[in-house]
CSV table of C-alpha atoms and ligand atoms in Angstrom, one decimal:
chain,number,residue,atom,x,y,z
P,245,UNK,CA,13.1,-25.2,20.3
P,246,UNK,CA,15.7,-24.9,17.3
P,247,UNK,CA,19.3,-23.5,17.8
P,248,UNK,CA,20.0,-20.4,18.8
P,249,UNK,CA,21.4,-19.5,14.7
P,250,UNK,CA,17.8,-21.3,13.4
P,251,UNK,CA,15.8,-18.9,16.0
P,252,UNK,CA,17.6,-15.9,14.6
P,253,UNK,CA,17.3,-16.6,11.0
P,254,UNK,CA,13.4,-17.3,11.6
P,255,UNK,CA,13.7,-13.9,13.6
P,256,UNK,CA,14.4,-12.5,10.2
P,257,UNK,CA,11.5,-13.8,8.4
P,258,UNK,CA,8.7,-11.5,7.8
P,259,UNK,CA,6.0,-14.5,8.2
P,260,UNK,CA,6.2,-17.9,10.0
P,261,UNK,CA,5.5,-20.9,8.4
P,262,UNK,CA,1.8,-21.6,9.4
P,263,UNK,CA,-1.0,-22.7,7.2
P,264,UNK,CA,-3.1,-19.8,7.9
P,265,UNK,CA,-6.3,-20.6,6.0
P,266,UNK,CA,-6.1,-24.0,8.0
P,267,UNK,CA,-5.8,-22.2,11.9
P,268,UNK,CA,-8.5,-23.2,14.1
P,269,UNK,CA,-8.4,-22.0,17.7
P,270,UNK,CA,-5.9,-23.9,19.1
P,271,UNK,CA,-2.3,-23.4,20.3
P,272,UNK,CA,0.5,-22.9,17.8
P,273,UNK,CA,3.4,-22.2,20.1
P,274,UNK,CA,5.2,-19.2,18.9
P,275,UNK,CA,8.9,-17.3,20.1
P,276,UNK,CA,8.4,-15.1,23.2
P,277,UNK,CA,6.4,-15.0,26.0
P,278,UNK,CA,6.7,-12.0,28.5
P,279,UNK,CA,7.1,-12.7,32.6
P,280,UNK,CA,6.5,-10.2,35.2
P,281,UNK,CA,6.5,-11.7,39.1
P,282,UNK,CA,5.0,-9.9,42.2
P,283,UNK,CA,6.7,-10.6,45.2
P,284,UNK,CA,5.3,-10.2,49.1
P,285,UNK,CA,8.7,-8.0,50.1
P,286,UNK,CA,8.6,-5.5,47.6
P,287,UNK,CA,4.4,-5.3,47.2
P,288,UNK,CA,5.0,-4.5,43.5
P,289,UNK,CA,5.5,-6.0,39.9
P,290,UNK,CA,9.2,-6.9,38.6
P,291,UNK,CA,10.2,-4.8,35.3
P,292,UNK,CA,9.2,-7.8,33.2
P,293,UNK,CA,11.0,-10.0,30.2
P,294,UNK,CA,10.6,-11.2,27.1
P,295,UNK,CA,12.0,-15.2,27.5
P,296,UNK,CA,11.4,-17.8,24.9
P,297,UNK,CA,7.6,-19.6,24.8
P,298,UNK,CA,8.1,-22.5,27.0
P,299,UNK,CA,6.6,-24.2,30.2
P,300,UNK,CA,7.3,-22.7,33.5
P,301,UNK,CA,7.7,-24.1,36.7
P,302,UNK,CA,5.5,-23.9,39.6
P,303,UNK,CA,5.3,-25.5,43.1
P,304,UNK,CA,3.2,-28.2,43.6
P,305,UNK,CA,1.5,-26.5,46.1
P,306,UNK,CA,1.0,-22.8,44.5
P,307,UNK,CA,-2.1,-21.6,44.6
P,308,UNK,CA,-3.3,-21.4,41.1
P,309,UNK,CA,-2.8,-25.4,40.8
P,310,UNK,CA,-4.6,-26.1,44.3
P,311,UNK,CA,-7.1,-23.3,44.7
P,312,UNK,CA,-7.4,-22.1,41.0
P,313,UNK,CA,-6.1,-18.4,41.7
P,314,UNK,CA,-5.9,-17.1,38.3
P,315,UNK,CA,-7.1,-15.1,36.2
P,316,UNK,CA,-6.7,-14.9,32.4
P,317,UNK,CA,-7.5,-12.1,29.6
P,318,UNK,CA,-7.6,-12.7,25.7
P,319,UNK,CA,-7.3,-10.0,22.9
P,320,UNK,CA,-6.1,-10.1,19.4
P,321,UNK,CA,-4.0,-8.3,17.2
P,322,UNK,CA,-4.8,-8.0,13.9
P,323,UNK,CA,-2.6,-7.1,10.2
P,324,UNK,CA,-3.9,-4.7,8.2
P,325,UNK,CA,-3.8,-4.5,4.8
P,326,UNK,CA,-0.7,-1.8,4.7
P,327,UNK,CA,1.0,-5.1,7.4
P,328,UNK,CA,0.6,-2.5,10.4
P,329,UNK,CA,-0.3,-4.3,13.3
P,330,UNK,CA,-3.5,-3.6,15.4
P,331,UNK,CA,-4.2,-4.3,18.9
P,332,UNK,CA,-8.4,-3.8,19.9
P,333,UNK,CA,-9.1,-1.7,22.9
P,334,UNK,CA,-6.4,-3.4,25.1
P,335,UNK,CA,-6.6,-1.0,27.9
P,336,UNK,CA,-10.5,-2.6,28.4
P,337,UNK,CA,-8.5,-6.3,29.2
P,338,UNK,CA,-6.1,-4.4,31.4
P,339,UNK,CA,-9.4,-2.8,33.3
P,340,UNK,CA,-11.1,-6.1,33.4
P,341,UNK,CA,-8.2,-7.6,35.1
P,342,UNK,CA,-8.1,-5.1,37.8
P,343,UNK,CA,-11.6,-5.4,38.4
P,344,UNK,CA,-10.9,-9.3,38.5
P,345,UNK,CA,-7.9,-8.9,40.6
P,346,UNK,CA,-9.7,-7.2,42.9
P,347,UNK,CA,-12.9,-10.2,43.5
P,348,UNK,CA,-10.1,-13.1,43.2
P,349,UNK,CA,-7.5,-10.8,46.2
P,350,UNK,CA,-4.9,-10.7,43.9
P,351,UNK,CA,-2.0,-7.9,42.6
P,352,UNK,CA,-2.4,-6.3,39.0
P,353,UNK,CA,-0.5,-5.1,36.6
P,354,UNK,CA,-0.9,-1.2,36.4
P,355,UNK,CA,-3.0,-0.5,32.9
P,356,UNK,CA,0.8,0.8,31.5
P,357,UNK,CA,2.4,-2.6,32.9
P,358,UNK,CA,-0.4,-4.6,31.2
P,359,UNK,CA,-0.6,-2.4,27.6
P,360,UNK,CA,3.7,-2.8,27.6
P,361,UNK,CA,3.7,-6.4,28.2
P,362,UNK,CA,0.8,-7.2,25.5
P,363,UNK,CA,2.8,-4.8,23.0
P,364,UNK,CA,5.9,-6.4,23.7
P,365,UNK,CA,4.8,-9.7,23.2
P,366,UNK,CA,3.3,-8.8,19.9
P,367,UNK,CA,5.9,-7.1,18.4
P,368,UNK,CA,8.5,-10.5,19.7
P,369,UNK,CA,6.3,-12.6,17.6
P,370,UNK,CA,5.5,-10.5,15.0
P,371,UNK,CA,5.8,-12.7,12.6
P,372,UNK,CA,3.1,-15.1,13.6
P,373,UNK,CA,0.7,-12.3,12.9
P,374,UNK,CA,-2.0,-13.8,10.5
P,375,UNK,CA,-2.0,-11.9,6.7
P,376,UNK,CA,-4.5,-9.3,6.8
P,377,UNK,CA,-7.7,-11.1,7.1
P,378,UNK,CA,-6.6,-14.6,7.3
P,379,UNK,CA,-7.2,-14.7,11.1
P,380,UNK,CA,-5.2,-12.7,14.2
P,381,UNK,CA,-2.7,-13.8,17.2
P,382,UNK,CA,-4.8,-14.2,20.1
P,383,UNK,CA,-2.8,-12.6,22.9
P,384,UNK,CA,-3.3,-14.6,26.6
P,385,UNK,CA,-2.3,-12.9,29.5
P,386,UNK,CA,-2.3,-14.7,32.7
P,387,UNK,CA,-2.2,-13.9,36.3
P,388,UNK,CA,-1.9,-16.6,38.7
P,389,UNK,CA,-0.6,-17.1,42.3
P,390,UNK,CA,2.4,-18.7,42.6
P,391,UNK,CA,3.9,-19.2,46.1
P,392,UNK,CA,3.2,-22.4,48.2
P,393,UNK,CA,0.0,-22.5,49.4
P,394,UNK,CA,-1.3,-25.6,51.7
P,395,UNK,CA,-3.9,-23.7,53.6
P,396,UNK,CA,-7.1,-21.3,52.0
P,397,UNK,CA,-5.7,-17.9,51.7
P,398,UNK,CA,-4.6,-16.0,49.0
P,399,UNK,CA,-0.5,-16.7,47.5
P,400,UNK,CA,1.9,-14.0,48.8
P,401,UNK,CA,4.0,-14.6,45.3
P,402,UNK,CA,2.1,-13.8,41.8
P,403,UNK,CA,3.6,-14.0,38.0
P,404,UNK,CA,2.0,-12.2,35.2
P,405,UNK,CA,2.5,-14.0,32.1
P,406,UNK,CA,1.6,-12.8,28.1
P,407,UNK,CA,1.8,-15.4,25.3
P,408,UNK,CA,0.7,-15.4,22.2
P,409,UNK,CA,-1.2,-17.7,19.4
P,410,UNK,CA,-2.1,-17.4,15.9
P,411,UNK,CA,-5.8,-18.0,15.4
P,412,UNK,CA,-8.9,-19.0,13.0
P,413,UNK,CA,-12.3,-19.3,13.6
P,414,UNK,CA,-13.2,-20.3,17.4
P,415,UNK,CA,-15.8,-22.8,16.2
P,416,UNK,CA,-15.0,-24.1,12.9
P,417,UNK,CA,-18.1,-25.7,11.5
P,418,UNK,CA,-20.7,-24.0,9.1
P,419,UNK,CA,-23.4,-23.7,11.8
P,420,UNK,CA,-23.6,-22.7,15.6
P,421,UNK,CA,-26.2,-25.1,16.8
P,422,UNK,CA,-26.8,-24.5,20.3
P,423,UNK,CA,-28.2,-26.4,23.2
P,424,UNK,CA,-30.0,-25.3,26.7
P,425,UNK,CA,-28.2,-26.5,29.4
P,426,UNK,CA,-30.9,-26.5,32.3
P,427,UNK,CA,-28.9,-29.0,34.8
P,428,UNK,CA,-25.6,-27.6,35.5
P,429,UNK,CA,-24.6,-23.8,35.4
P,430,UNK,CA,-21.7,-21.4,34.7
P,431,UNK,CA,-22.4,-18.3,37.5
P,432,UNK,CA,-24.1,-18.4,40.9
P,433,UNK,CA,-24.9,-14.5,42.3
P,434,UNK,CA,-21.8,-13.8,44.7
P,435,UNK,CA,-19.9,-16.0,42.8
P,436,UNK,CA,-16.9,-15.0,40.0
P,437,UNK,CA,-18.9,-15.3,37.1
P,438,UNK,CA,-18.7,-11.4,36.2
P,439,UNK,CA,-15.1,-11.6,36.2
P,440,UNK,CA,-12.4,-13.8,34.1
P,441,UNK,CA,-11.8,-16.2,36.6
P,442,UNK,CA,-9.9,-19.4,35.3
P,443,UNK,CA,-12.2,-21.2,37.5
P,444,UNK,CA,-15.3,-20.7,35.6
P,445,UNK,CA,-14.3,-22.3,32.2
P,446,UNK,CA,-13.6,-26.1,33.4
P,447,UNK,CA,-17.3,-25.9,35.0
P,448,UNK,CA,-18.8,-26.1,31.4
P,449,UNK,CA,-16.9,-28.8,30.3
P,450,UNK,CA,-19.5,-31.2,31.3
P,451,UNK,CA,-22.1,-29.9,29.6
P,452,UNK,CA,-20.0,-28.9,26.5
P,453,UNK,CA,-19.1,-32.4,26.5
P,454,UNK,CA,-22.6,-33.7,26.6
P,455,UNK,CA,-23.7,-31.1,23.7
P,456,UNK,CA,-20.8,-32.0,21.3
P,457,UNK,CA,-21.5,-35.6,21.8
P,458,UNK,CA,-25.4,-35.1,20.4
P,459,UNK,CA,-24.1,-33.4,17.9
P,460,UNK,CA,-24.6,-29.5,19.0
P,461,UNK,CA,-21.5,-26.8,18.6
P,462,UNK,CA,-22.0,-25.7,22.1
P,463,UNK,CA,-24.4,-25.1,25.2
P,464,UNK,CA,-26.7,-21.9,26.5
P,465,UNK,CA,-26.8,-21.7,29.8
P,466,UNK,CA,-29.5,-20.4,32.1
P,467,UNK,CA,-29.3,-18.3,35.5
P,468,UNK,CA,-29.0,-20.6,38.5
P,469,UNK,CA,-31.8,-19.1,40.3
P,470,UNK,CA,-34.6,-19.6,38.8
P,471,UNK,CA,-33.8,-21.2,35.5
P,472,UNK,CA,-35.9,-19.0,33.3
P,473,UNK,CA,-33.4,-16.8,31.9
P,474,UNK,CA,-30.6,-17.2,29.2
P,475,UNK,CA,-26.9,-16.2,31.0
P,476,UNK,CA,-23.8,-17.0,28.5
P,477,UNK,CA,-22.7,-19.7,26.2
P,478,UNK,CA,-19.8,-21.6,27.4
P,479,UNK,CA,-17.0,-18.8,26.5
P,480,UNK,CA,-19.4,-15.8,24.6
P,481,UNK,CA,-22.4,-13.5,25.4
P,482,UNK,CA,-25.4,-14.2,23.8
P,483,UNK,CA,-27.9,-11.6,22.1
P,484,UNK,CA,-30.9,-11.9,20.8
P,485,UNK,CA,-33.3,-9.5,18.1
P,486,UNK,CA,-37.1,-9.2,17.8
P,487,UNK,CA,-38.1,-6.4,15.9
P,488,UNK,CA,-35.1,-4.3,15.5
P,489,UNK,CA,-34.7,-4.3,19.4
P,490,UNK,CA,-31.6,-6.1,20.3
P,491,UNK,CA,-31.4,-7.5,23.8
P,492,UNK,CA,-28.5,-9.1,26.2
P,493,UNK,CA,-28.4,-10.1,29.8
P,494,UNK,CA,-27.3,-7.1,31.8
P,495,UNK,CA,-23.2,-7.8,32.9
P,496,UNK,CA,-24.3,-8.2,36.7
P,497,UNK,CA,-22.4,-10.5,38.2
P,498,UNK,CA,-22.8,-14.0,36.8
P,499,UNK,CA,-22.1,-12.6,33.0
P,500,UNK,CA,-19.2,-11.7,31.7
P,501,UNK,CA,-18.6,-8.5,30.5
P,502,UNK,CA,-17.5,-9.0,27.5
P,503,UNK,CA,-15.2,-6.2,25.6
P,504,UNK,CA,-16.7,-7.6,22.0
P,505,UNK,CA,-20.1,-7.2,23.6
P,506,UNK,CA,-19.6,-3.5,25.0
P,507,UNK,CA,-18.6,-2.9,21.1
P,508,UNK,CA,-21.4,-4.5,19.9
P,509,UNK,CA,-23.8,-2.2,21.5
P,510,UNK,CA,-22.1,0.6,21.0
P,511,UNK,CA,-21.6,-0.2,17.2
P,512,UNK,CA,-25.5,-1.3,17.3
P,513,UNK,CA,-26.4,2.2,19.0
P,514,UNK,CA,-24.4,3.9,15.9
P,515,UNK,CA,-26.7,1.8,13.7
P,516,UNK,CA,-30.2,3.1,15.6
P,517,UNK,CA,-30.9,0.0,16.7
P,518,UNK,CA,-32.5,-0.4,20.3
P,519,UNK,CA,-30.6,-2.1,22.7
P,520,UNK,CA,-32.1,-3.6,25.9
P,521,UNK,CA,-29.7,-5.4,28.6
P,522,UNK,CA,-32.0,-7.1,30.7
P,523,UNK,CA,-32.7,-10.6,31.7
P,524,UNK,CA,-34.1,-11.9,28.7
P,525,UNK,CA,-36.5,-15.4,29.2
P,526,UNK,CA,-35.9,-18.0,27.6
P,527,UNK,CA,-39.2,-18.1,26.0
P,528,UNK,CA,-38.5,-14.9,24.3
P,529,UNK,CA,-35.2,-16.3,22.7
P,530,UNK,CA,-37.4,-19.0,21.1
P,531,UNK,CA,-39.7,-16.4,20.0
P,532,UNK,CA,-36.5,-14.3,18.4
P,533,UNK,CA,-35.8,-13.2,14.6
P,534,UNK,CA,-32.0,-13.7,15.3
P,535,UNK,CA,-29.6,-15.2,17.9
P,536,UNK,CA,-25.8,-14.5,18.0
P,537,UNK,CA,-23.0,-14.9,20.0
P,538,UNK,CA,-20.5,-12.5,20.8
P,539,UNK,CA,-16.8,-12.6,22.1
P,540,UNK,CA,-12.8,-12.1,21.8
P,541,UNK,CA,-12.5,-15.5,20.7
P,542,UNK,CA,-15.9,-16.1,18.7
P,543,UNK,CA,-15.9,-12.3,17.3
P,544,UNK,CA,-19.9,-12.5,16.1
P,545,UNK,CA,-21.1,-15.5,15.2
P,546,UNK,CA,-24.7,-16.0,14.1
P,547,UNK,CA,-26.3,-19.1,16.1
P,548,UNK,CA,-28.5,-21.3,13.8
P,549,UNK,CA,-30.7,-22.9,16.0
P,550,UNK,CA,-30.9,-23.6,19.5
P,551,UNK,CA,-32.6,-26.4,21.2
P,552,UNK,CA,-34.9,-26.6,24.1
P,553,UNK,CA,-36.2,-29.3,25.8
P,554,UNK,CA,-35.7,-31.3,22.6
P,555,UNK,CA,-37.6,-28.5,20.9
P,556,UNK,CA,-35.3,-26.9,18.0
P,557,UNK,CA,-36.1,-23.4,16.8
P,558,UNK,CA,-34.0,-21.8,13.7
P,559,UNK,CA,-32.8,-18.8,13.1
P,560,UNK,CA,-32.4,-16.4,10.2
P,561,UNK,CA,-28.7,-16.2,8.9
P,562,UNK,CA,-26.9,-15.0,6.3
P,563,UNK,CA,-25.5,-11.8,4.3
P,564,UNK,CA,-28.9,-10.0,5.6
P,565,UNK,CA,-28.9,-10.4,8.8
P,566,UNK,CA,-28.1,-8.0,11.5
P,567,UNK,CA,-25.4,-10.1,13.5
P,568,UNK,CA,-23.7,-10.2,10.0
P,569,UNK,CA,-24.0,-6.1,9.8
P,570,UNK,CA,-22.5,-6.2,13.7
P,571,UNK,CA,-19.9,-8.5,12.5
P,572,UNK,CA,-18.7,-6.4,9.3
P,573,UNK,CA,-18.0,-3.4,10.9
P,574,UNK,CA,-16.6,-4.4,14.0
P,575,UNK,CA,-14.3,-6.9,11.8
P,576,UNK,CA,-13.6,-3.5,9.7
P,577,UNK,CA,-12.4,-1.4,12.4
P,578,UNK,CA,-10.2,-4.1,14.1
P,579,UNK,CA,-8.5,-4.9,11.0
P,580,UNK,CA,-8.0,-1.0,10.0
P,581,UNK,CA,-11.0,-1.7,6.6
P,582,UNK,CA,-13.1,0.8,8.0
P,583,UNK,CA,-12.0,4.3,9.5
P,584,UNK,CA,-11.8,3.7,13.4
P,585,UNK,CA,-13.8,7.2,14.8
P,586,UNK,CA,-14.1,5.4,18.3
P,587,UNK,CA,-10.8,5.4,18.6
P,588,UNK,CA,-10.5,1.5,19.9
P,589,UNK,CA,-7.7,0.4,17.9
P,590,UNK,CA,-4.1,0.7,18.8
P,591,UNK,CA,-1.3,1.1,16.0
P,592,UNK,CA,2.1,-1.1,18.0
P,593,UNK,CA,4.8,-1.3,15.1
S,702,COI,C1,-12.2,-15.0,24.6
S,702,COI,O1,-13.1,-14.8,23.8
S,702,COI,O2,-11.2,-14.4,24.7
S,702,COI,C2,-12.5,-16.0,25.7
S,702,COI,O3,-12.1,-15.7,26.8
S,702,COI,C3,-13.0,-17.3,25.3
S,702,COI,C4,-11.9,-18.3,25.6
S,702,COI,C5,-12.3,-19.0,26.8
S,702,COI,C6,-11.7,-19.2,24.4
């Protein structure tokens, strides 16, 4: 961090000094992070502040570092073309927290604690906002247990924490080549799969790794029971269309449910497409028109081919494809192109 006089003068700048058309997904560090802490005696959330981005401490012993109590959200805020700023149906991440709160035995933030912190750490770093249409800031918040915790149960201390990172494209490359992972898998039923758990993300590393190193973008993964059924990719949903019927694997339990994907279908619905969630076989995604991937990070993302049992099937991309439709109006609405009639977008400025 500068001095306090540099931090104030860059306060005044309307943009930071980023290459935009060069962001990736990956941390830029930017001013403020907001920090809320829970606390046993008083069973509810402190008022919360806006402090400068920088670590934190934590005990050795607390329980996200030993048991991996957390939870984590991610949602963007976009500029539009008039530099208003944007956020995309944040009160869906503040639901989806609760719900996760709820599986991991954790506190939440009320939806009105959650919405103020994200608003407050967008507006504090304002000025890493991407240009319209030159990327967004991806907005984390974290909830984790924080009070020493040698024994299995859950913390009786939790912090709520919201930072905030300019971002690109999640997967840079021209092509999402996708392999099926049929060793190791991301959600067991009764596990915490269906919720944001930090937990489930280091799981797929291994077979990320594996992927990357043959040259693939990233894995499919298939359900743990009876391996015949596509589930997730390592951090998106996954659809799939045959025939103007577009199908996903239901959100029950070991897939996430995804606030891009719920807009996805809804958007496809608008279109008069039919849309099936249902276990889908893997057979019939080799068998599919089009493949994409959905999610916060990835927005929609046509997948080019995916790979089965060294068999590779490709898929139709391009201007004329449907994912690319999906992606154009969703894109639209969040960055205020298109008129937003389903009321998802929140004006903060
Ligand atoms: C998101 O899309 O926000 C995700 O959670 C994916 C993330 C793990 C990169």
């Amino acid at each position: 961090m500068g001095s306090l006089e540099h931090l104030v003068e860059c306060d005044k700048t309307e943009y930071a000094n980023v290459n935009w058309d060069e962001l990736g997904f990956a941390l830029t560090k930017t001013d403020y992070m907001f920090v809320m802490n829970w606390c046993k005696d008083g069973e509810k959330f402190s008022e919360g502040v806006l402090t400068r981005f920088g670590n934190i401490e934590l005990c050795p012993s607390s329980g996200i570092l030993n048991y991996g109590q957390g939870l984590f959200e991610g949602l963007k805020a976009y500029r539009k073309e008039d530099e208003r700023i944007l956020l995309f149906r944040p009160e869906e991440n503040a639901l989806r927290m609760q719900m996760g709160a709820d599986r991991m035995c954790m506190p939440s933030p009320t939806v009105q604690q959650f919405l103020d912190a994200v608003k407050k750490t967008v507006l504090a770093n304002k000025r890493w906002v991407p240009p319209h249409g030159r990327g967004a800031l991806y907005v984390r918040p974290l909830l984790m247990g924080t009070s020493p915790n040698l024994g299995v149960k859950p913390a009786s201390e939790y912090t709520f924490l919201v930072y905030a990172s300019p971002v690109g494209s999640y997967h840079k490359g021209p092509n999402l080549n996708l392999v099926v992972e049929d060793k190791t898998h991301r959600a067991t039923p009764g596990g915490t799969g269906g919720v944001k758990a930090v937990i489930n993300y280091s799981p797929v590393y291994k077979a990320l790794s594996e992927a990357k190193a043959k040259g693939f973008t990233d894995v499919l993964f298939l359900d743990a029971l009876t391996g015949k059924y596509i589930e997730e990719g390592s951090a998106c949903n996954v659809f799939v269309l045959k025939e103007n019927v577009i199908s996903t694997p239901p959100a029950h339990g070991t897939i996430l449910p995804g606030i891009t994907r719920k807009s996805i279908i809804e958007i496809a619905l608008t279109f008069g497409y039919q849309v099936e969630e249902r276990a889908v076989p893997i057979e019939q995604v080799l068998d599919a028109e089009e493949v994409f991937c959905t999610g916060t990070a990835m927005v929609v993302r046509s997948v080019a081919s995916i790979t089965y049992k060294e068999k590779r099937i490709e898929y139709k991309m391009g201007a004329e494809t449907v994912a690319q439709k999906l992606y154009a109006t969703l894109t639209g609405i969040q960055t205020g192109l298109i008129e937003d009639k389903m009321g998802w977008t929140v004006a903060i400025d």
